[in-house]
PDB file of N, CA, C and O in Angstrom:
ATOM      1  N   MET A1029      39.369   4.177   8.463  1.00 48.00           N
ATOM      2  CA  MET A1029      37.941   4.396   7.807  1.00 48.00           C
ATOM      3  C   MET A1029      36.834   3.561   8.476  1.00 48.00           C
ATOM      4  O   MET A1029      36.939   2.268   8.373  1.00 48.00           O
ATOM      5  N   ALA A1030      35.876   4.114   8.947  1.00 51.00           N
ATOM      6  CA  ALA A1030      34.679   3.447   9.605  1.00 51.00           C
ATOM      7  C   ALA A1030      33.900   2.718   8.507  1.00 51.00           C
ATOM      8  O   ALA A1030      33.561   3.436   7.571  1.00 51.00           O
ATOM      9  N   ARG A1031      33.479   1.311   8.769  1.00 52.00           N
ATOM     10  CA  ARG A1031      32.510   0.702   7.795  1.00 52.00           C
ATOM     11  C   ARG A1031      31.289   0.829   8.477  1.00 52.00           C
ATOM     12  O   ARG A1031      30.957   0.752   9.721  1.00 52.00           O
ATOM     13  N   GLN A1032      30.285   1.151   7.461  1.00 56.00           N
ATOM     14  CA  GLN A1032      28.854   1.170   7.825  1.00 56.00           C
ATOM     15  C   GLN A1032      28.335  -0.278   7.756  1.00 56.00           C
ATOM     16  O   GLN A1032      28.520  -0.888   6.757  1.00 56.00           O
ATOM     17  N   SER A1033      27.562  -0.666   8.700  1.00 57.00           N
ATOM     18  CA  SER A1033      26.772  -1.809   8.617  1.00 57.00           C
ATOM     19  C   SER A1033      25.355  -1.669   8.417  1.00 57.00           C
ATOM     20  O   SER A1033      24.784  -0.592   8.511  1.00 57.00           O
ATOM     21  N   GLY A1034      24.622  -2.694   8.046  1.00 59.00           N
ATOM     22  CA  GLY A1034      23.241  -2.565   7.878  1.00 59.00           C
ATOM     23  C   GLY A1034      22.819  -2.501   6.419  1.00 59.00           C
ATOM     24  O   GLY A1034      23.652  -2.692   5.521  1.00 59.00           O
ATOM     25  N   ARG A1035      21.550  -2.256   6.159  1.00 66.00           N
ATOM     26  CA  ARG A1035      21.113  -2.205   4.806  1.00 66.00           C
ATOM     27  C   ARG A1035      21.007  -0.805   4.275  1.00 66.00           C
ATOM     28  O   ARG A1035      20.846   0.100   5.110  1.00 66.00           O
ATOM     29  N   HIS A1036      21.275  -0.707   2.921  1.00 67.00           N
ATOM     30  CA  HIS A1036      21.370   0.584   2.425  1.00 67.00           C
ATOM     31  C   HIS A1036      20.414   0.461   1.185  1.00 67.00           C
ATOM     32  O   HIS A1036      20.380  -0.178   0.327  1.00 67.00           O
ATOM     33  N   PHE A1037      19.321   1.417   1.284  1.00 66.00           N
ATOM     34  CA  PHE A1037      18.335   1.509   0.370  1.00 66.00           C
ATOM     35  C   PHE A1037      18.773   2.481  -0.705  1.00 66.00           C
ATOM     36  O   PHE A1037      18.987   3.605  -0.561  1.00 66.00           O
ATOM     37  N   SER A1038      18.719   1.941  -2.017  1.00 70.00           N
ATOM     38  CA  SER A1038      19.226   2.821  -3.075  1.00 70.00           C
ATOM     39  C   SER A1038      18.057   3.137  -4.060  1.00 70.00           C
ATOM     40  O   SER A1038      18.290   3.763  -4.996  1.00 70.00           O
ATOM     41  N   GLY A1039      16.772   2.721  -3.634  1.00 71.00           N
ATOM     42  CA  GLY A1039      15.547   3.013  -4.548  1.00 71.00           C
ATOM     43  C   GLY A1039      15.208   4.403  -4.234  1.00 71.00           C
ATOM     44  O   GLY A1039      15.568   5.161  -3.357  1.00 71.00           O
ATOM     45  N   PRO A1040      14.115   4.705  -5.076  1.00 80.00           N
ATOM     46  CA  PRO A1040      13.579   6.125  -4.730  1.00 80.00           C
ATOM     47  C   PRO A1040      12.867   6.189  -3.457  1.00 80.00           C
ATOM     48  O   PRO A1040      12.202   5.218  -2.926  1.00 80.00           O
ATOM     49  N   ARG A1041      12.838   7.426  -2.883  1.00 91.00           N
ATOM     50  CA  ARG A1041      12.292   7.549  -1.520  1.00 91.00           C
ATOM     51  C   ARG A1041      10.938   8.131  -1.788  1.00 91.00           C
ATOM     52  O   ARG A1041      10.583   8.853  -2.739  1.00 91.00           O
ATOM     53  N   LEU A1042      10.094   7.841  -0.809  1.00 93.00           N
ATOM     54  CA  LEU A1042       8.686   8.404  -0.971  1.00 93.00           C
ATOM     55  C   LEU A1042       8.684   9.647  -0.302  1.00 93.00           C
ATOM     56  O   LEU A1042       9.233   9.999   0.671  1.00 93.00           O
ATOM     57  N   SER A1043       7.724  10.641  -0.905  1.00 95.00           N
ATOM     58  CA  SER A1043       7.551  11.939  -0.384  1.00 95.00           C
ATOM     59  C   SER A1043       6.612  11.741   0.950  1.00 95.00           C
ATOM     60  O   SER A1043       6.010  10.649   1.193  1.00 95.00           O
ATOM     61  N   PRO A1044       6.635  12.678   1.836  1.00 95.00           N
ATOM     62  CA  PRO A1044       5.876  12.554   3.100  1.00 95.00           C
ATOM     63  C   PRO A1044       4.303  12.219   2.752  1.00 95.00           C
ATOM     64  O   PRO A1044       3.867  11.539   3.481  1.00 95.00           O
ATOM     65  N   GLU A1045       3.818  12.723   1.638  1.00 97.00           N
ATOM     66  CA  GLU A1045       2.479  12.513   1.164  1.00 97.00           C
ATOM     67  C   GLU A1045       2.208  11.025   0.802  1.00 97.00           C
ATOM     68  O   GLU A1045       1.503  10.345   1.152  1.00 97.00           O
ATOM     69  N   GLN A1046       3.161  10.495  -0.017  1.00 96.00           N
ATOM     70  CA  GLN A1046       3.148   9.146  -0.353  1.00 96.00           C
ATOM     71  C   GLN A1046       3.291   8.228   0.823  1.00 96.00           C
ATOM     72  O   GLN A1046       2.560   7.268   0.863  1.00 96.00           O
ATOM     73  N   ALA A1047       4.093   8.530   1.773  1.00 95.00           N
ATOM     74  CA  ALA A1047       4.424   7.716   2.884  1.00 95.00           C
ATOM     75  C   ALA A1047       3.029   7.632   3.722  1.00 95.00           C
ATOM     76  O   ALA A1047       2.780   6.616   4.249  1.00 95.00           O
ATOM     77  N   ALA A1048       2.507   8.819   3.878  1.00 97.00           N
ATOM     78  CA  ALA A1048       1.187   8.819   4.532  1.00 97.00           C
ATOM     79  C   ALA A1048       0.239   8.051   3.956  1.00 97.00           C
ATOM     80  O   ALA A1048      -0.558   7.293   4.658  1.00 97.00           O
ATOM     81  N   ARG A1049       0.074   8.108   2.668  1.00 97.00           N
ATOM     82  CA  ARG A1049      -1.078   7.332   1.910  1.00 97.00           C
ATOM     83  C   ARG A1049      -0.638   5.762   2.025  1.00 97.00           C
ATOM     84  O   ARG A1049      -1.476   5.034   2.310  1.00 97.00           O
ATOM     85  N   GLN A1050       0.472   5.467   2.007  1.00 97.00           N
ATOM     86  CA  GLN A1050       0.996   3.936   2.136  1.00 97.00           C
ATOM     87  C   GLN A1050       0.685   3.615   3.487  1.00 97.00           C
ATOM     88  O   GLN A1050       0.141   2.485   3.689  1.00 97.00           O
ATOM     89  N   GLY A1051       0.980   4.329   4.520  1.00 97.00           N
ATOM     90  CA  GLY A1051       0.693   3.957   5.989  1.00 97.00           C
ATOM     91  C   GLY A1051      -0.799   3.839   6.221  1.00 97.00           C
ATOM     92  O   GLY A1051      -1.261   2.963   6.890  1.00 97.00           O
ATOM     93  N   ARG A1052      -1.642   4.735   5.619  1.00 98.00           N
ATOM     94  CA  ARG A1052      -3.133   4.777   5.756  1.00 98.00           C
ATOM     95  C   ARG A1052      -3.795   3.449   5.211  1.00 98.00           C
ATOM     96  O   ARG A1052      -4.567   2.864   5.803  1.00 98.00           O
ATOM     97  N   ILE A1053      -3.401   3.204   3.904  1.00 98.00           N
ATOM     98  CA  ILE A1053      -4.166   1.976   3.319  1.00 98.00           C
ATOM     99  C   ILE A1053      -3.488   0.672   3.900  1.00 98.00           C
ATOM    100  O   ILE A1053      -4.190  -0.159   4.187  1.00 98.00           O
ATOM    101  N   SER A1054      -2.234   0.622   4.423  1.00 98.00           N
ATOM    102  CA  SER A1054      -1.650  -0.496   5.051  1.00 98.00           C
ATOM    103  C   SER A1054      -2.429  -0.739   6.443  1.00 98.00           C
ATOM    104  O   SER A1054      -2.706  -1.894   6.786  1.00 98.00           O
ATOM    105  N   GLN A1055      -2.587   0.314   7.189  1.00 98.00           N
ATOM    106  CA  GLN A1055      -3.219   0.303   8.504  1.00 98.00           C
ATOM    107  C   GLN A1055      -4.753  -0.147   8.247  1.00 98.00           C
ATOM    108  O   GLN A1055      -5.165  -0.954   9.087  1.00 98.00           O
ATOM    109  N   LEU A1056      -5.463   0.427   7.402  1.00 97.00           N
ATOM    110  CA  LEU A1056      -6.816  -0.042   7.122  1.00 97.00           C
ATOM    111  C   LEU A1056      -6.987  -1.514   6.647  1.00 97.00           C
ATOM    112  O   LEU A1056      -7.797  -2.106   7.129  1.00 97.00           O
ATOM    113  N   ALA A1057      -5.965  -1.822   5.844  1.00 97.00           N
ATOM    114  CA  ALA A1057      -6.236  -3.164   5.385  1.00 97.00           C
ATOM    115  C   ALA A1057      -5.860  -4.187   6.510  1.00 97.00           C
ATOM    116  O   ALA A1057      -6.650  -5.207   6.595  1.00 97.00           O
ATOM    117  N   ILE A1058      -4.913  -3.924   7.320  1.00 97.00           N
ATOM    118  CA  ILE A1058      -4.636  -4.861   8.348  1.00 97.00           C
ATOM    119  C   ILE A1058      -5.645  -4.844   9.344  1.00 97.00           C
ATOM    120  O   ILE A1058      -6.136  -5.868   9.938  1.00 97.00           O
ATOM    121  N   ALA A1059      -6.245  -3.700   9.676  1.00 96.00           N
ATOM    122  CA  ALA A1059      -7.523  -3.673  10.619  1.00 96.00           C
ATOM    123  C   ALA A1059      -8.692  -4.341  10.099  1.00 96.00           C
ATOM    124  O   ALA A1059      -9.430  -5.025  10.765  1.00 96.00           O
ATOM    125  N   ARG A1060      -8.917  -4.230   8.855  1.00 96.00           N
ATOM    126  CA  ARG A1060     -10.087  -4.955   8.234  1.00 96.00           C
ATOM    127  C   ARG A1060      -9.864  -6.499   7.797  1.00 96.00           C
ATOM    128  O   ARG A1060     -10.860  -7.244   8.114  1.00 96.00           O
ATOM    129  N   LEU A1061      -8.647  -6.859   7.530  1.00 95.00           N
ATOM    130  CA  LEU A1061      -8.421  -8.122   6.955  1.00 95.00           C
ATOM    131  C   LEU A1061      -7.509  -9.038   7.922  1.00 95.00           C
ATOM    132  O   LEU A1061      -7.430 -10.344   7.665  1.00 95.00           O
ATOM    133  N   GLY A1062      -6.641  -8.445   8.606  1.00 96.00           N
ATOM    134  CA  GLY A1062      -5.720  -9.108   9.337  1.00 96.00           C
ATOM    135  C   GLY A1062      -4.259  -9.153   8.546  1.00 96.00           C
ATOM    136  O   GLY A1062      -4.386  -8.754   7.301  1.00 96.00           O
ATOM    137  N   ALA A1063      -3.080  -9.217   9.070  1.00 96.00           N
ATOM    138  CA  ALA A1063      -1.947  -9.024   8.441  1.00 96.00           C
ATOM    139  C   ALA A1063      -1.738  -9.876   7.190  1.00 96.00           C
ATOM    140  O   ALA A1063      -1.310  -9.367   6.070  1.00 96.00           O
ATOM    141  N   ARG A1064      -2.025 -11.143   7.330  1.00 96.00           N
ATOM    142  CA  ARG A1064      -1.735 -11.996   6.137  1.00 96.00           C
ATOM    143  C   ARG A1064      -2.665 -11.663   4.895  1.00 96.00           C
ATOM    144  O   ARG A1064      -2.230 -11.616   3.819  1.00 96.00           O
ATOM    145  N   GLU A1065      -3.896 -11.507   5.043  1.00 95.00           N
ATOM    146  CA  GLU A1065      -4.831 -11.149   4.099  1.00 95.00           C
ATOM    147  C   GLU A1065      -4.557  -9.662   3.479  1.00 95.00           C
ATOM    148  O   GLU A1065      -4.696  -9.508   2.275  1.00 95.00           O
ATOM    149  N   ALA A1066      -4.216  -8.821   4.245  1.00 97.00           N
ATOM    150  CA  ALA A1066      -4.026  -7.555   3.969  1.00 97.00           C
ATOM    151  C   ALA A1066      -2.633  -7.532   3.097  1.00 97.00           C
ATOM    152  O   ALA A1066      -2.769  -6.776   2.047  1.00 97.00           O
ATOM    153  N   ILE A1067      -1.784  -8.283   3.312  1.00 96.00           N
ATOM    154  CA  ILE A1067      -0.472  -8.351   2.395  1.00 96.00           C
ATOM    155  C   ILE A1067      -0.937  -8.931   1.035  1.00 96.00           C
ATOM    156  O   ILE A1067      -0.499  -8.308   0.051  1.00 96.00           O
ATOM    157  N   ALA A1068      -1.844  -9.871   1.035  1.00 95.00           N
ATOM    158  CA  ALA A1068      -2.314 -10.281  -0.181  1.00 95.00           C
ATOM    159  C   ALA A1068      -3.087  -9.358  -0.895  1.00 95.00           C
ATOM    160  O   ALA A1068      -2.842  -9.077  -2.166  1.00 95.00           O
ATOM    161  N   PHE A1069      -3.947  -8.641  -0.233  1.00 96.00           N
ATOM    162  CA  PHE A1069      -4.779  -7.482  -0.899  1.00 96.00           C
ATOM    163  C   PHE A1069      -3.856  -6.496  -1.338  1.00 96.00           C
ATOM    164  O   PHE A1069      -3.917  -6.063  -2.642  1.00 96.00           O
ATOM    165  N   LEU A1070      -2.953  -5.966  -0.582  1.00 97.00           N
ATOM    166  CA  LEU A1070      -2.259  -4.799  -0.943  1.00 97.00           C
ATOM    167  C   LEU A1070      -1.070  -5.095  -2.154  1.00 97.00           C
ATOM    168  O   LEU A1070      -0.785  -4.090  -2.893  1.00 97.00           O
ATOM    169  N   ASN A1071      -0.518  -6.241  -2.132  1.00 97.00           N
ATOM    170  CA  ASN A1071       0.344  -6.513  -3.215  1.00 97.00           C
ATOM    171  C   ASN A1071      -0.075  -7.209  -4.370  1.00 97.00           C
ATOM    172  O   ASN A1071       0.556  -7.542  -5.409  1.00 97.00           O
ATOM    173  N   GLY A1072      -1.339  -7.715  -4.380  1.00 96.00           N
ATOM    174  CA  GLY A1072      -1.858  -8.542  -5.490  1.00 96.00           C
ATOM    175  C   GLY A1072      -2.281  -7.535  -6.676  1.00 96.00           C
ATOM    176  O   GLY A1072      -2.662  -6.405  -6.360  1.00 96.00           O
ATOM    177  N   ASN A1073      -2.242  -8.058  -7.869  1.00 96.00           N
ATOM    178  CA  ASN A1073      -2.796  -7.246  -8.909  1.00 96.00           C
ATOM    179  C   ASN A1073      -4.278  -7.365  -8.938  1.00 96.00           C
ATOM    180  O   ASN A1073      -4.864  -8.405  -9.113  1.00 96.00           O
ATOM    181  N   ASP A1074      -5.041  -6.219  -8.925  1.00 95.00           N
ATOM    182  CA  ASP A1074      -6.387  -6.160  -8.775  1.00 95.00           C
ATOM    183  C   ASP A1074      -6.889  -5.718 -10.224  1.00 95.00           C
ATOM    184  O   ASP A1074      -6.682  -4.594 -10.538  1.00 95.00           O
ATOM    185  N   GLU A1075      -7.542  -6.644 -10.785  1.00 95.00           N
ATOM    186  CA  GLU A1075      -8.186  -6.217 -12.133  1.00 95.00           C
ATOM    187  C   GLU A1075      -9.021  -5.054 -12.145  1.00 95.00           C
ATOM    188  O   GLU A1075      -9.050  -4.267 -13.027  1.00 95.00           O
ATOM    189  N   LYS A1076      -9.888  -5.034 -11.192  1.00 94.00           N
ATOM    190  CA  LYS A1076     -10.866  -3.808 -11.024  1.00 94.00           C
ATOM    191  C   LYS A1076     -10.176  -2.535 -11.027  1.00 94.00           C
ATOM    192  O   LYS A1076     -10.575  -1.544 -11.544  1.00 94.00           O
ATOM    193  N   LEU A1077      -9.070  -2.492 -10.225  1.00 95.00           N
ATOM    194  CA  LEU A1077      -8.268  -1.377 -10.041  1.00 95.00           C
ATOM    195  C   LEU A1077      -7.279  -1.029 -11.046  1.00 95.00           C
ATOM    196  O   LEU A1077      -6.717   0.133 -11.370  1.00 95.00           O
ATOM    197  N   GLY A1078      -6.822  -2.110 -11.840  1.00 96.00           N
ATOM    198  CA  GLY A1078      -5.904  -2.049 -12.952  1.00 96.00           C
ATOM    199  C   GLY A1078      -4.458  -2.018 -12.384  1.00 96.00           C
ATOM    200  O   GLY A1078      -3.645  -1.398 -12.947  1.00 96.00           O
ATOM    201  N   GLY A1079      -4.141  -2.623 -11.291  1.00 96.00           N
ATOM    202  CA  GLY A1079      -2.982  -2.554 -10.662  1.00 96.00           C
ATOM    203  C   GLY A1079      -2.922  -3.016  -9.252  1.00 96.00           C
ATOM    204  O   GLY A1079      -3.802  -3.509  -8.687  1.00 96.00           O
ATOM    205  N   ARG A1080      -1.773  -2.980  -8.565  1.00 97.00           N
ATOM    206  CA  ARG A1080      -1.771  -3.257  -7.054  1.00 97.00           C
ATOM    207  C   ARG A1080      -2.208  -2.143  -6.299  1.00 97.00           C
ATOM    208  O   ARG A1080      -1.840  -0.978  -6.416  1.00 97.00           O
ATOM    209  N   PRO A1081      -3.272  -2.347  -5.328  1.00 97.00           N
ATOM    210  CA  PRO A1081      -3.606  -1.519  -4.489  1.00 97.00           C
ATOM    211  C   PRO A1081      -2.631  -0.549  -3.748  1.00 97.00           C
ATOM    212  O   PRO A1081      -2.726   0.648  -3.621  1.00 97.00           O
ATOM    213  N   LEU A1082      -1.687  -1.170  -3.381  1.00 97.00           N
ATOM    214  CA  LEU A1082      -0.620  -0.445  -2.668  1.00 97.00           C
ATOM    215  C   LEU A1082       0.010   0.654  -3.496  1.00 97.00           C
ATOM    216  O   LEU A1082       0.194   1.885  -3.012  1.00 97.00           O
ATOM    217  N   ASP A1083       0.384   0.198  -4.679  1.00 97.00           N
ATOM    218  CA  ASP A1083       0.983   1.104  -5.670  1.00 97.00           C
ATOM    219  C   ASP A1083       0.125   2.271  -5.966  1.00 97.00           C
ATOM    220  O   ASP A1083       0.458   3.585  -6.079  1.00 97.00           O
ATOM    221  N   LEU A1084      -1.088   2.017  -6.252  1.00 97.00           N
ATOM    222  CA  LEU A1084      -2.217   3.035  -6.620  1.00 97.00           C
ATOM    223  C   LEU A1084      -2.312   3.939  -5.455  1.00 97.00           C
ATOM    224  O   LEU A1084      -2.540   5.258  -5.640  1.00 97.00           O
ATOM    225  N   ALA A1085      -2.522   3.391  -4.230  1.00 97.00           N
ATOM    226  CA  ALA A1085      -2.613   4.399  -2.919  1.00 97.00           C
ATOM    227  C   ALA A1085      -1.428   5.333  -2.731  1.00 97.00           C
ATOM    228  O   ALA A1085      -1.722   6.507  -2.432  1.00 97.00           O
ATOM    229  N   ILE A1086      -0.208   4.759  -3.077  1.00 97.00           N
ATOM    230  CA  ILE A1086       0.969   5.633  -3.008  1.00 97.00           C
ATOM    231  C   ILE A1086       0.984   6.645  -3.991  1.00 97.00           C
ATOM    232  O   ILE A1086       1.353   7.722  -3.786  1.00 97.00           O
ATOM    233  N   GLU A1087       0.483   6.433  -5.211  1.00 97.00           N
ATOM    234  CA  GLU A1087       0.610   7.190  -6.303  1.00 97.00           C
ATOM    235  C   GLU A1087      -0.219   8.546  -6.338  1.00 97.00           C
ATOM    236  O   GLU A1087       0.240   9.698  -6.531  1.00 97.00           O
ATOM    237  N   SER A1088      -1.356   8.427  -5.639  1.00 97.00           N
ATOM    238  CA  SER A1088      -2.276   9.676  -5.619  1.00 97.00           C
ATOM    239  C   SER A1088      -3.336   9.518  -4.609  1.00 97.00           C
ATOM    240  O   SER A1088      -3.762   8.433  -4.114  1.00 97.00           O
ATOM    241  N   ILE A1089      -3.964  10.591  -4.242  1.00 98.00           N
ATOM    242  CA  ILE A1089      -5.103  10.607  -3.355  1.00 98.00           C
ATOM    243  C   ILE A1089      -6.290   9.912  -4.034  1.00 98.00           C
ATOM    244  O   ILE A1089      -6.970   9.132  -3.356  1.00 98.00           O
ATOM    245  N   GLU A1090      -6.490  10.004  -5.356  1.00 98.00           N
ATOM    246  CA  GLU A1090      -7.499   9.230  -6.055  1.00 98.00           C
ATOM    247  C   GLU A1090      -7.247   7.786  -5.947  1.00 98.00           C
ATOM    248  O   GLU A1090      -8.233   7.089  -5.867  1.00 98.00           O
ATOM    249  N   GLY A1091      -5.978   7.386  -6.243  1.00 97.00           N
ATOM    250  CA  GLY A1091      -5.646   5.979  -6.098  1.00 97.00           C
ATOM    251  C   GLY A1091      -5.731   5.409  -4.616  1.00 97.00           C
ATOM    252  O   GLY A1091      -6.385   4.408  -4.366  1.00 97.00           O
ATOM    253  N   LEU A1092      -5.595   6.218  -3.592  1.00 98.00           N
ATOM    254  CA  LEU A1092      -5.860   5.829  -2.215  1.00 98.00           C
ATOM    255  C   LEU A1092      -7.351   5.538  -2.030  1.00 98.00           C
ATOM    256  O   LEU A1092      -7.856   4.626  -1.457  1.00 98.00           O
ATOM    257  N   ARG A1093      -8.207   6.548  -2.525  1.00 98.00           N
ATOM    258  CA  ARG A1093      -9.675   6.403  -2.246  1.00 98.00           C
ATOM    259  C   ARG A1093     -10.085   5.227  -3.149  1.00 98.00           C
ATOM    260  O   ARG A1093     -11.010   4.578  -2.714  1.00 98.00           O
ATOM    261  N   ALA A1094      -9.655   4.912  -4.324  1.00 97.00           N
ATOM    262  CA  ALA A1094      -9.992   3.771  -5.072  1.00 97.00           C
ATOM    263  C   ALA A1094      -9.579   2.576  -4.389  1.00 97.00           C
ATOM    264  O   ALA A1094     -10.550   1.613  -4.255  1.00 97.00           O
ATOM    265  N   ALA A1095      -8.370   2.449  -3.740  1.00 97.00           N
ATOM    266  CA  ALA A1095      -7.957   1.317  -3.004  1.00 97.00           C
ATOM    267  C   ALA A1095      -8.723   1.158  -1.761  1.00 97.00           C
ATOM    268  O   ALA A1095      -9.126  -0.139  -1.368  1.00 97.00           O
ATOM    269  N   GLU A1096      -9.109   2.219  -1.023  1.00 97.00           N
ATOM    270  CA  GLU A1096      -9.932   2.145   0.071  1.00 97.00           C
ATOM    271  C   GLU A1096     -11.405   1.476  -0.337  1.00 97.00           C
ATOM    272  O   GLU A1096     -11.905   0.714   0.372  1.00 97.00           O
ATOM    273  N   GLN A1097     -12.013   1.827  -1.345  1.00 97.00           N
ATOM    274  CA  GLN A1097     -13.155   1.459  -1.718  1.00 97.00           C
ATOM    275  C   GLN A1097     -13.067  -0.010  -2.117  1.00 97.00           C
ATOM    276  O   GLN A1097     -13.993  -0.901  -1.738  1.00 97.00           O
ATOM    277  N   ARG A1098     -12.050  -0.421  -2.744  1.00 96.00           N
ATOM    278  CA  ARG A1098     -11.753  -1.818  -3.207  1.00 96.00           C
ATOM    279  C   ARG A1098     -11.680  -2.760  -1.840  1.00 96.00           C
ATOM    280  O   ARG A1098     -12.205  -3.847  -1.871  1.00 96.00           O
ATOM    281  N   LEU A1099     -10.985  -2.080  -0.910  1.00 95.00           N
ATOM    282  CA  LEU A1099     -10.722  -2.818   0.452  1.00 95.00           C
ATOM    283  C   LEU A1099     -12.012  -3.239   0.929  1.00 95.00           C
ATOM    284  O   LEU A1099     -12.274  -4.232   1.489  1.00 95.00           O
ATOM    285  N   ASP A1100     -13.046  -2.122   1.009  1.00 93.00           N
ATOM    286  CA  ASP A1100     -14.322  -2.361   1.609  1.00 93.00           C
ATOM    287  C   ASP A1100     -15.014  -3.659   0.813  1.00 93.00           C
ATOM    288  O   ASP A1100     -15.509  -4.419   1.445  1.00 93.00           O
ATOM    289  N   GLU A1101     -14.877  -3.618  -0.626  1.00 91.00           N
ATOM    290  CA  GLU A1101     -15.437  -4.763  -1.335  1.00 91.00           C
ATOM    291  C   GLU A1101     -14.814  -6.017  -0.943  1.00 91.00           C
ATOM    292  O   GLU A1101     -15.488  -7.077  -0.865  1.00 91.00           O
ATOM    293  N   TRP A1102     -13.425  -5.985  -0.907  1.00 82.00           N
ATOM    294  CA  TRP A1102     -12.780  -7.224  -0.690  1.00 82.00           C
ATOM    295  C   TRP A1102     -13.044  -7.858   0.792  1.00 82.00           C
ATOM    296  O   TRP A1102     -13.278  -8.987   0.948  1.00 82.00           O
ATOM    297  N   ALA A1103     -13.234  -6.851   1.687  1.00 81.00           N
ATOM    298  CA  ALA A1103     -13.627  -7.292   3.067  1.00 81.00           C
ATOM    299  C   ALA A1103     -14.873  -7.939   3.253  1.00 81.00           C
ATOM    300  O   ALA A1103     -15.064  -8.910   4.053  1.00 81.00           O
ATOM    301  N   GLU A1104     -15.829  -7.462   2.332  1.00 85.00           N
ATOM    302  CA  GLU A1104     -17.292  -7.864   2.500  1.00 85.00           C
ATOM    303  C   GLU A1104     -17.462  -9.283   1.601  1.00 85.00           C
ATOM    304  O   GLU A1104     -18.238 -10.034   1.955  1.00 85.00           O
ATOM    305  N   ALA A1105     -16.499  -9.598   0.732  1.00 77.00           N
ATOM    306  CA  ALA A1105     -16.505 -10.815   0.048  1.00 77.00           C
ATOM    307  C   ALA A1105     -16.347 -12.023   0.794  1.00 77.00           C
ATOM    308  O   ALA A1105     -15.843 -11.977   1.879  1.00 77.00           O
TER     309      ALA A1105
END
């Protein structure tokens, strides 16, 4: 019996639409803020948004738009 090596992800998979939104907000954040600050922005709890920008962007197109708008505000600060 052959053994499989590597990591196995057992969590929920993203739909193609969710993955596209995740990629879009991630790329925008990195382009605007640089990698280190983008990670802080995407994964930090944002009181104005009521959650993590990355989670909200993945959840819906409205969440993506709200995260994009907040990204603009974050980048200008």
